[in-house]
Amino acid sequence: MSIILSLETSCDESAAALVSNDKGKIELLANEIASQIEEHANWGGVVPEIASRRHLENLPFLIEEVFTKSKLQIKDVDAVAATVTPGLAGSLLVGSITARTLSNLHQIPFLGIHHLEGHLASVFLSEKHPKPPFLVLLVSGGHTELIKVDVQHSYERLGRSHDDAAGEAFDKVARLLGLTYPGGPAIQKIAKSGDPKKFSFPKGRVSKPGGGFYPYDFSFSGLKTAVFRQIEKLREENEKLPIQDIAASFENVVAEVLVERSLRCALEQGLDTLVLVGGVAANERLRTMMLEKASEKSINLALAPMEFCTDNAAMIGAAALLRLSSNYIQSSMELGVAARWPLEKSDLLYAPNPPF
Ligand code: KG4
Ligand code: ZN
């Protein structure tokens, strides 16, 4: 059995967790999050400088809390893991330096984790453990990607957004509607009482240079503009904004696009299992629609548990356990942080000469 202390500080959530694996099952021993969302909401989005400072203040308390709650001590821990890429560099540094300091002080291995691999590992915090090969739809505030996982830790990106990520579209449309940040939960809430068919918004497609469209790619910036134009039009006509209907129609078209393109990709690539992870995977309309359509096409669906869709440290711990069990024993203490790094090259985070 291995016990991991994991830290997540890539964006606006400071988080620490203790996880273990017993006979192949990942067990959550303690999981703490300090959200900075309310503070950033005053600015309409994440302010990097504030985020780093808050991580620095929050992390010691969160680490203390996971040990208190689990009744464990640092001497019980087999490795310390932290997100090292992608994310806000200053924020990533706080988690990474804290993990490396603990690793050095207590002579335990350090593992740097790719944030997207963390999101992917969130599905292993459920009862259902999908076995590769499978297709992953990763939808968060920074990414919208379709990733083929052939064998554990081998990734091939088959689709992506060419502009805004799905979560970013939720955040921007929420702002247009005068709702709070983050937009996803706010839109989901008011969309419940709206008509999802009231407005017909476009399903953005990405043209190929030689004609036709990229079948598995996404574009959400046109959708955001269409919502903006609709709002302007209604305002010019002096109509009271039907924000519930706009929110529901927007949410519905995003869910439809994500469901249609990922199921098409899975079917055409001969993959019978689809995994749904990332902050936007918490969206109820998307989860329900994906479950219904996947079952119609006889595709197995593995959903990340709702509480582990948005950023948390449990998923970083789960990713570290999966690395450890595949013999990626540790990262170099020289490994730093990077604002961007391709998931396909995440094996290099365990190289003796790290890439950053
Ligand atoms: O995965 P995450 O916590 O952070 C990133 O790695 O980006 O995702 C945050 C994003 C935000 O854009 C937020 O609006 C969106 O996930 N989100 C949702 C929901 N909950 C969070 N979008 C739609 N519906 C939700 N229920
Ligand atoms: Zn994330």
mmCIF file with all atom_site columns, C-alpha atoms and ligand atoms in Angstrom, residues 115 119 139-142 167-168 170-171 182-185 188 278-280 282-284 309-311, ligand 1:
data_model
loop_
_atom_site.group_PDB
_atom_site.id
_atom_site.type_symbol
_atom_site.label_atom_id
_atom_site.label_alt_id
_atom_site.label_comp_id
_atom_site.label_asym_id
_atom_site.label_entity_id
_atom_site.label_seq_id
_atom_site.pdbx_PDB_ins_code
_atom_site.Cartn_x
_atom_site.Cartn_y
_atom_site.Cartn_z
_atom_site.occupancy
_atom_site.B_iso_or_equiv
_atom_site.pdbx_formal_charge
_atom_site.auth_seq_id
_atom_site.auth_comp_id
_atom_site.auth_asym_id
_atom_site.auth_atom_id
_atom_site.pdbx_PDB_model_num
ATOM   1  C CA  . HIS A 1 115 ? -2.969  18.779 -14.391 1.00 0.00 ? 115 HIS A CA  1
ATOM   2  C CA  . HIS A 1 119 ? -8.452  15.380 -14.366 1.00 0.00 ? 119 HIS A CA  1
ATOM   3  C CA  . VAL A 1 139 ? -13.815 19.765 -20.692 1.00 0.00 ? 139 VAL A CA  1
ATOM   4  C CA  . SER A 1 140 ? -12.581 22.423 -18.290 1.00 0.00 ? 140 SER A CA  1
ATOM   5  C CA  . GLY A 1 141 ? -12.041 26.160 -18.031 1.00 0.00 ? 141 GLY A CA  1
ATOM   6  C CA  . GLY A 1 142 ? -8.830  25.968 -20.060 1.00 0.00 ? 142 GLY A CA  1
ATOM   7  C CA  . GLY A 1 167 ? -15.783 26.241 -19.532 1.00 0.00 ? 167 GLY A CA  1
ATOM   8  C CA  . GLU A 1 168 ? -14.476 29.585 -20.766 1.00 0.00 ? 168 GLU A CA  1
ATOM   9  C CA  . PHE A 1 170 ? -19.793 29.257 -19.900 1.00 0.00 ? 170 PHE A CA  1
ATOM   10 C CA  . ASP A 1 171 ? -17.848 31.933 -17.986 1.00 0.00 ? 171 ASP A CA  1
ATOM   11 C CA  . PRO A 1 182 ? -17.640 30.898 -12.390 1.00 0.00 ? 182 PRO A CA  1
ATOM   12 C CA  . GLY A 1 183 ? -20.285 30.852 -15.067 1.00 0.00 ? 183 GLY A CA  1
ATOM   13 C CA  . GLY A 1 184 ? -20.909 27.103 -15.336 1.00 0.00 ? 184 GLY A CA  1
ATOM   14 C CA  . PRO A 1 185 ? -22.757 26.566 -12.055 1.00 0.00 ? 185 PRO A CA  1
ATOM   15 C CA  . GLN A 1 188 ? -26.815 25.585 -14.877 1.00 0.00 ? 188 GLN A CA  1
ATOM   16 C CA  . GLY A 1 278 ? -13.107 18.234 -16.091 1.00 0.00 ? 278 GLY A CA  1
ATOM   17 C CA  . GLY A 1 279 ? -15.046 21.121 -14.530 1.00 0.00 ? 279 GLY A CA  1
ATOM   18 C CA  . VAL A 1 280 ? -17.721 21.202 -17.255 1.00 0.00 ? 280 VAL A CA  1
ATOM   19 C CA  . ALA A 1 282 ? -20.139 18.536 -13.560 1.00 0.00 ? 282 ALA A CA  1
ATOM   20 C CA  . ASN A 1 283 ? -22.875 19.951 -15.803 1.00 0.00 ? 283 ASN A CA  1
ATOM   21 C CA  . GLU A 1 284 ? -26.073 17.975 -15.231 1.00 0.00 ? 284 GLU A CA  1
ATOM   22 C CA  . CYS A 1 309 ? -14.898 17.268 -11.730 1.00 0.00 ? 309 CYS A CA  1
ATOM   23 C CA  . THR A 1 310 ? -13.672 20.740 -10.757 1.00 0.00 ? 310 THR A CA  1
ATOM   24 C CA  . ASP A 1 311 ? -10.094 21.218 -9.536  1.00 0.00 ? 311 ASP A CA  1
HETATM 25 O O1  . KG4 B 2 .   ? -11.572 21.855 -14.190 1.00 0.00 ? 1   KG4 B O1  1
HETATM 26 P P1  . KG4 B 2 .   ? -11.808 23.192 -13.651 1.00 0.00 ? 1   KG4 B P1  1
HETATM 27 O O2  . KG4 B 2 .   ? -12.189 23.319 -12.197 1.00 0.00 ? 1   KG4 B O2  1
HETATM 28 O O3  . KG4 B 2 .   ? -10.593 24.129 -13.845 1.00 0.00 ? 1   KG4 B O3  1
HETATM 29 C C1  . KG4 B 2 .   ? -9.758  24.080 -14.971 1.00 0.00 ? 1   KG4 B C1  1
HETATM 30 O O4  . KG4 B 2 .   ? -8.851  23.228 -14.981 1.00 0.00 ? 1   KG4 B O4  1
HETATM 31 O O5  . KG4 B 2 .   ? -10.040 24.884 -15.882 1.00 0.00 ? 1   KG4 B O5  1
HETATM 32 O O6  . KG4 B 2 .   ? -12.964 23.834 -14.559 1.00 0.00 ? 1   KG4 B O6  1
HETATM 33 C C2  . KG4 B 2 .   ? -13.502 25.087 -14.293 1.00 0.00 ? 1   KG4 B C2  1
HETATM 34 C C3  . KG4 B 2 .   ? -14.538 25.402 -15.361 1.00 0.00 ? 1   KG4 B C3  1
HETATM 35 C C4  . KG4 B 2 .   ? -15.100 26.801 -15.262 1.00 0.00 ? 1   KG4 B C4  1
HETATM 36 O O7  . KG4 B 2 .   ? -15.051 27.393 -16.538 1.00 0.00 ? 1   KG4 B O7  1
HETATM 37 C C5  . KG4 B 2 .   ? -16.529 26.590 -14.799 1.00 0.00 ? 1   KG4 B C5  1
HETATM 38 O O8  . KG4 B 2 .   ? -17.443 27.570 -15.264 1.00 0.00 ? 1   KG4 B O8  1
HETATM 39 C C6  . KG4 B 2 .   ? -16.843 25.226 -15.379 1.00 0.00 ? 1   KG4 B C6  1
HETATM 40 O O9  . KG4 B 2 .   ? -15.649 24.495 -15.243 1.00 0.00 ? 1   KG4 B O9  1
HETATM 41 N N1  . KG4 B 2 .   ? -17.908 24.535 -14.627 1.00 0.00 ? 1   KG4 B N1  1
HETATM 42 C C7  . KG4 B 2 .   ? -19.099 24.200 -15.177 1.00 0.00 ? 1   KG4 B C7  1
HETATM 43 C C8  . KG4 B 2 .   ? -19.865 23.629 -14.114 1.00 0.00 ? 1   KG4 B C8  1
HETATM 44 N N2  . KG4 B 2 .   ? -19.109 23.639 -12.980 1.00 0.00 ? 1   KG4 B N2  1
HETATM 45 C C9  . KG4 B 2 .   ? -17.912 24.194 -13.319 1.00 0.00 ? 1   KG4 B C9  1
HETATM 46 N N3  . KG4 B 2 .   ? -19.577 24.344 -16.422 1.00 0.00 ? 1   KG4 B N3  1
HETATM 47 C C10 . KG4 B 2 .   ? -20.831 23.925 -16.656 1.00 0.00 ? 1   KG4 B C10 1
HETATM 48 N N4  . KG4 B 2 .   ? -21.629 23.388 -15.706 1.00 0.00 ? 1   KG4 B N4  1
HETATM 49 C C11 . KG4 B 2 .   ? -21.196 23.215 -14.433 1.00 0.00 ? 1   KG4 B C11 1
HETATM 50 N N5  . KG4 B 2 .   ? -21.998 22.693 -13.512 1.00 0.00 ? 1   KG4 B N5  1
#
